């Protein structure tokens, strides 16, 4: 399309839940009339994985693909007879009912789950005009319907060090196992150190454990989401340490309805000791959802930025600088908890993305191609204001 014309897709919201209806408008501004056969939209969603192994002639590629959404919608014209689109501004409303079994958007190193809407002006005997816009689809993961989410975490581990017959014992207690982005995870760590090897600090690390399933092989990967270290004074004897950190914008555990990417979350609590001794580590599986456990903690209303909360881990500084613009508030469908405040939607933590799929679908688009980071629901909680790092 010539530079004087304008062709754009505008969503009423960049985030929709599976089962909702995508709504928006298609804006076409022309400086002069144009002959077209039709203007139509393509709604598309897919999951894809791809990675290479080896070098040169020994390189082997592994890949897989799932299609979740493919719908076409004619906006104007009839695709057979020519139709004149007059000069000036044209605004076409559109909507598309989404299936209820769509997996959440996800961007990973070897794979992604992505959704987009492409608008195409079919011109007779000329190149088509194309505009494409990505969007986030969120699959509901209600922690109230997950039996493991409300179960308290009570884990323990111990070890002895060379030359020290007595042991270092560590137990970790968390009120529940399931949390949502924006929520503070309160961790109580009990140390019983009779080994005479001092504990210098406690380290909390949240990891994504992702498995990408190609047709003939799977590739597991661990991605660090959060890592922070808390000093321990006089690390001999009995200690009780409280660690609090806030869950950043993240996709839900398991990526339900997707069979080629599996996602889980692991929290590692590590007691780091002095000298050349190895640390004592305790791995804990957490469950990340997007509807909070209402019996455990209800979110609050408010528009305050998450990262303005004093005393919390500096993790949220990693994603506070690139907030998306304001947009219409979208509620999860079939909300059963009438007094549950709506979430905000914030960009996912940057983890790298798959970029080896061959030519891009929108290679002939008049719009700029930009990196897309999904938006995930983030709730506000009173504990995010009141609690400080222990």
XYZ file of C-alpha atoms in Angstrom:
390
model
C 0.000 0.000 0.000
C 1.267 3.455 -0.757
C 2.639 5.513 2.066
C -0.288 7.982 1.858
C -2.809 5.251 2.697
C -3.463 3.733 6.102
C -4.507 0.167 6.972
C -4.738 -0.889 10.624
C -6.286 -3.459 12.980
C -7.396 -2.090 16.362
C -8.607 -4.465 19.102
C -10.933 -3.324 21.860
C -8.437 -5.100 24.137
C -5.092 -6.769 23.410
C -6.080 -9.569 25.838
C -8.933 -12.050 25.534
C -9.796 -15.197 27.445
C -10.502 -18.477 25.691
C -14.245 -18.633 25.117
C -14.683 -14.866 24.802
C -15.361 -12.908 21.610
C -12.580 -10.907 19.988
C -13.920 -7.480 19.043
C -12.301 -4.581 17.266
C -12.274 -2.472 14.152
C -10.420 -2.406 10.878
C -9.445 1.082 9.736
C -8.759 1.822 6.085
C -7.874 5.344 4.948
C -7.476 5.915 1.198
C -6.371 8.973 -0.730
C -8.146 7.721 -3.831
C -10.644 4.961 -4.703
C -9.314 1.446 -5.140
C -10.730 -1.617 -6.872
C -10.849 -4.710 -4.641
C -12.334 -8.194 -4.755
C -12.774 -8.409 -1.029
C -11.546 -7.448 2.404
C -11.314 -10.293 4.868
C -9.818 -11.263 8.203
C -7.897 -14.378 9.202
C -7.892 -15.379 12.888
C -5.003 -17.713 13.551
C -3.472 -19.449 16.561
C -0.760 -22.074 16.694
C 1.772 -23.782 18.908
C 5.185 -24.493 17.417
C 8.525 -25.859 18.595
C 11.815 -25.938 16.722
C 15.492 -26.420 17.485
C 18.621 -27.644 15.715
C 21.280 -30.066 16.899
C 24.740 -30.547 15.437
C 26.610 -28.510 12.827
C 26.992 -28.433 9.069
C 26.105 -31.679 7.325
C 25.382 -33.348 10.681
C 22.754 -30.793 11.710
C 19.383 -32.266 12.598
C 16.239 -30.168 12.975
C 13.460 -31.030 15.401
C 10.035 -29.428 15.146
C 6.340 -29.823 15.801
C 3.192 -27.822 15.168
C -0.371 -27.581 16.502
C -3.135 -25.407 15.061
C -5.600 -24.063 17.624
C -7.498 -21.416 15.684
C -8.079 -20.811 11.962
C -11.123 -18.791 10.960
C -11.803 -16.544 7.991
C -14.270 -13.665 7.917
C -15.339 -11.620 4.903
C -15.671 -7.956 5.878
C -16.771 -6.461 2.560
C -16.925 -7.512 -1.094
C -17.764 -10.985 -2.353
C -14.312 -12.257 -3.465
C -15.507 -12.751 -7.062
C -16.804 -9.431 -8.430
C -14.791 -6.251 -8.238
C -15.833 -3.747 -5.608
C -14.731 -0.116 -5.351
C -13.540 1.073 -1.982
C -14.036 4.831 -2.066
C -11.507 7.384 -0.922
C -11.565 8.554 2.648
C -11.771 6.784 6.002
C -13.535 3.425 6.358
C -14.098 1.723 9.711
C -15.280 -1.884 9.748
C -16.240 -3.534 13.026
C -15.449 -7.204 13.506
C -15.889 -9.978 16.068
C -14.871 -13.609 16.405
C -16.054 -16.145 18.965
C -13.056 -17.984 20.429
C -13.127 -21.690 21.285
C -12.988 -22.481 25.005
C -10.092 -24.920 24.666
C -7.326 -22.536 23.568
C -3.997 -22.652 25.442
C -2.479 -19.462 26.837
C -0.072 -17.405 24.790
C 3.525 -18.323 25.527
C 6.963 -17.269 24.280
C 9.919 -19.581 24.921
C 13.386 -20.251 23.593
C 12.469 -23.301 21.491
C 8.760 -22.732 21.072
C 5.745 -20.482 21.350
C 1.990 -20.354 21.448
C 0.911 -17.344 19.425
C -2.275 -15.731 18.166
C -2.858 -13.046 15.577
C -5.423 -11.427 13.332
C -4.474 -10.675 9.733
C -6.464 -8.308 7.519
C -6.140 -8.740 3.763
C -7.414 -6.514 0.941
C -7.620 -8.723 -2.144
C -6.854 -6.572 -5.182
C -7.437 -7.897 -8.696
C -4.184 -8.457 -10.630
C -2.184 -6.604 -7.963
C -0.423 -7.412 -4.715
C -2.678 -7.753 -1.700
C -2.620 -5.230 1.098
C -1.899 -6.937 4.410
C -1.999 -5.798 8.036
C -1.329 -8.146 10.931
C -1.733 -7.663 14.673
C -0.761 -10.114 17.450
C -2.803 -10.476 20.601
C -2.730 -12.406 23.869
C -5.112 -15.268 24.583
C -5.388 -16.386 28.214
C -6.648 -19.805 29.181
C -8.406 -19.763 32.539
C -6.539 -21.663 35.250
C -8.693 -21.331 38.354
C -6.648 -22.346 41.386
C -9.894 -22.970 43.279
C -10.482 -25.935 40.958
C -6.984 -27.377 41.401
C -6.842 -29.769 44.344
C -3.091 -29.346 44.884
C -3.136 -25.543 44.847
C -4.605 -25.168 48.355
C -2.370 -27.809 49.961
C 0.271 -26.283 52.293
C 3.930 -26.834 51.482
C 5.927 -28.573 54.214
C 9.266 -29.774 52.885
C 12.548 -30.542 54.622
C 16.053 -31.679 53.831
C 19.352 -32.144 55.651
C 23.012 -32.875 55.021
C 26.296 -33.379 56.795
C 29.635 -31.888 55.808
C 33.008 -33.582 55.608
C 34.724 -33.381 58.981
C 31.525 -32.415 60.802
C 29.456 -35.319 62.173
C 26.394 -33.241 63.036
C 23.959 -32.102 60.348
C 22.413 -28.988 58.905
C 18.619 -29.315 58.742
C 16.293 -27.044 56.787
C 12.510 -27.054 56.539
C 10.371 -24.805 54.347
C 6.726 -23.934 54.978
C 4.401 -22.084 52.586
C 0.666 -21.673 53.387
C -0.484 -22.903 49.952
C 1.104 -24.200 46.769
C -0.869 -22.128 44.238
C -0.345 -18.427 43.542
C -1.162 -15.868 40.849
C 0.942 -13.031 39.386
C 1.049 -10.043 41.727
C 0.716 -12.197 44.824
C 3.371 -12.383 47.522
C 4.660 -15.858 48.338
C 5.415 -15.985 52.091
C 8.138 -18.538 52.784
C 9.120 -19.575 56.303
C 12.504 -21.266 56.505
C 13.579 -23.052 59.691
C 17.291 -23.779 60.047
C 18.698 -26.153 62.635
C 22.455 -26.052 62.210
C 24.532 -28.191 64.531
C 27.298 -28.777 62.011
C 29.445 -25.788 63.035
C 29.599 -24.816 59.338
C 27.899 -21.395 59.304
C 25.056 -20.647 56.913
C 25.954 -17.382 55.161
C 22.723 -16.746 53.278
C 19.511 -18.173 51.898
C 18.917 -18.076 48.170
C 15.426 -18.256 46.617
C 15.192 -19.081 42.921
C 12.031 -19.466 40.863
C 12.480 -21.444 37.633
C 10.353 -22.339 34.677
C 10.773 -26.013 33.795
C 9.793 -26.207 30.140
C 9.744 -29.307 27.943
C 9.435 -28.793 24.185
C 8.079 -31.880 22.403
C 9.123 -32.316 18.791
C 7.886 -35.224 16.691
C 10.764 -37.554 17.543
C 12.460 -35.919 20.522
C 11.816 -33.717 23.540
C 14.031 -30.949 24.856
C 13.818 -29.969 28.547
C 14.953 -26.512 29.589
C 15.131 -24.522 32.825
C 14.647 -20.757 32.707
C 15.412 -18.533 35.689
C 12.489 -16.238 36.506
C 13.559 -14.910 39.880
C 16.665 -15.127 42.000
C 17.423 -13.325 45.223
C 19.771 -13.824 48.148
C 19.022 -13.062 51.778
C 21.904 -12.796 54.296
C 21.760 -14.870 57.480
C 23.407 -13.508 60.589
C 25.126 -15.928 62.946
C 24.252 -18.955 60.857
C 24.814 -21.517 63.634
C 22.078 -23.030 65.771
C 18.354 -22.540 65.244
C 17.090 -19.803 62.949
C 13.696 -18.817 61.569
C 13.878 -16.710 58.413
C 10.943 -15.264 56.473
C 11.322 -14.708 52.731
C 8.708 -12.872 50.686
C 8.698 -12.300 46.961
C 6.124 -11.242 44.438
C 5.092 -13.372 41.493
C 5.750 -11.485 38.222
C 3.541 -11.692 35.098
C 3.779 -15.340 34.047
C 1.795 -17.865 31.983
C -0.133 -20.489 33.962
C 1.337 -23.852 34.904
C 0.914 -26.827 32.569
C -0.294 -24.817 29.520
C -3.511 -26.820 29.341
C -4.799 -27.689 25.841
C -1.238 -27.647 24.464
C 0.441 -31.036 23.977
C 3.801 -29.906 22.545
C 4.948 -27.564 25.346
C 4.801 -28.479 29.029
C 5.378 -25.772 31.645
C 5.960 -26.146 35.373
C 7.408 -23.944 38.096
C 10.035 -24.891 40.658
C 11.109 -22.871 43.684
C 14.584 -23.702 44.981
C 15.535 -22.659 48.505
C 19.250 -22.967 49.077
C 21.198 -22.611 52.330
C 24.610 -21.337 51.253
C 27.378 -22.217 53.690
C 30.899 -20.913 54.205
C 34.053 -22.577 52.959
C 34.244 -25.114 50.154
C 31.212 -27.110 51.263
C 28.248 -27.604 48.984
C 25.021 -25.804 49.792
C 21.869 -27.499 51.043
C 19.065 -27.172 48.469
C 15.374 -27.886 48.726
C 13.290 -27.926 45.491
C 9.555 -27.193 45.703
C 7.012 -27.314 42.902
C 4.686 -24.309 42.835
C 1.518 -23.886 40.787
C 0.888 -20.604 38.986
C -2.695 -19.833 37.978
C -4.676 -16.763 36.934
C -7.701 -16.962 39.268
C -6.510 -16.736 42.908
C -7.462 -18.991 45.793
C -10.282 -16.941 47.301
C -10.258 -18.918 50.565
C -6.586 -18.026 51.072
C -6.322 -14.381 50.009
C -8.630 -12.074 48.082
C -7.147 -9.415 45.812
C -7.954 -5.747 46.343
C -9.143 -2.968 44.075
C -6.584 -0.406 43.055
C -4.529 0.941 40.193
C -1.229 1.431 41.981
C 1.807 0.078 40.087
C 3.023 -3.215 41.486
C 6.608 -2.058 41.600
C 5.877 0.952 43.823
C 5.381 -1.387 46.769
C 8.242 -0.814 49.256
C 10.192 -3.621 50.834
C 9.581 -6.271 48.195
C 12.131 -8.045 46.056
C 13.635 -5.888 43.271
C 12.512 -8.517 40.759
C 9.651 -6.375 39.526
C 12.093 -3.665 38.412
C 12.867 -5.953 35.487
C 9.450 -5.377 33.946
C 8.319 -1.979 35.252
C 9.734 0.194 32.455
C 7.699 -1.086 29.503
C 4.111 -1.135 30.631
C 1.463 -1.470 27.928
C -0.884 1.463 27.229
C -4.284 1.703 28.938
C -7.099 -0.408 27.476
C -10.574 -1.669 28.277
C -10.730 -3.879 31.372
C -11.434 -7.488 30.390
C -13.021 -9.798 32.951
C -12.469 -13.556 32.905
C -15.531 -15.321 31.451
C -18.054 -17.105 33.693
C -16.656 -15.425 36.794
C -18.000 -17.282 39.819
C -16.617 -14.881 42.424
C -18.700 -11.748 42.156
C -16.544 -9.667 44.476
C -13.241 -10.582 42.803
C -11.613 -7.380 41.490
C -10.492 -7.348 37.866
C -6.774 -7.815 37.211
C -4.492 -5.558 35.266
C -2.539 -7.037 32.359
C 1.220 -6.700 32.168
C 3.963 -7.827 29.833
C 5.579 -11.182 30.446
C 9.136 -11.324 31.661
C 11.407 -11.515 28.634
C 12.738 -15.051 28.081
C 13.772 -15.095 24.441
C 11.668 -16.392 21.589
C 11.597 -18.814 18.719
C 12.845 -17.125 15.548
C 13.795 -19.974 13.265
C 10.483 -20.838 11.637
C 11.355 -19.687 8.118
C 9.644 -16.756 6.358
C 7.268 -14.785 8.521
C 3.570 -14.848 7.675
C 3.446 -11.070 7.523
C 6.493 -10.630 5.285
C 4.443 -8.487 2.867
C 2.766 -6.433 5.575
C 2.900 -2.650 5.455
C 3.209 -2.561 9.252
C 6.462 -2.780 11.176
C 7.294 -6.164 12.677
C 7.983 -5.888 16.402
C 8.787 -8.366 19.089
C 5.636 -9.412 20.884
C 5.473 -10.208 24.585
C 2.207 -11.689 25.903
C 0.224 -9.877 28.576
C -0.832 -11.833 31.650
C -3.383 -10.972 34.372
C -1.837 -9.461 37.496
C -3.784 -8.896 40.731
C -3.187 -6.503 43.623
C -3.016 -7.874 47.172
C -2.810 -6.202 50.549
C 0.191 -8.376 51.463
C 2.121 -6.779 48.600
C 1.886 -3.517 50.535
C 2.201 -4.766 54.087
C 4.903 -7.431 53.978
C 8.608 -6.811 53.719
C 11.485 -9.128 53.014
C 12.379 -11.096 56.128
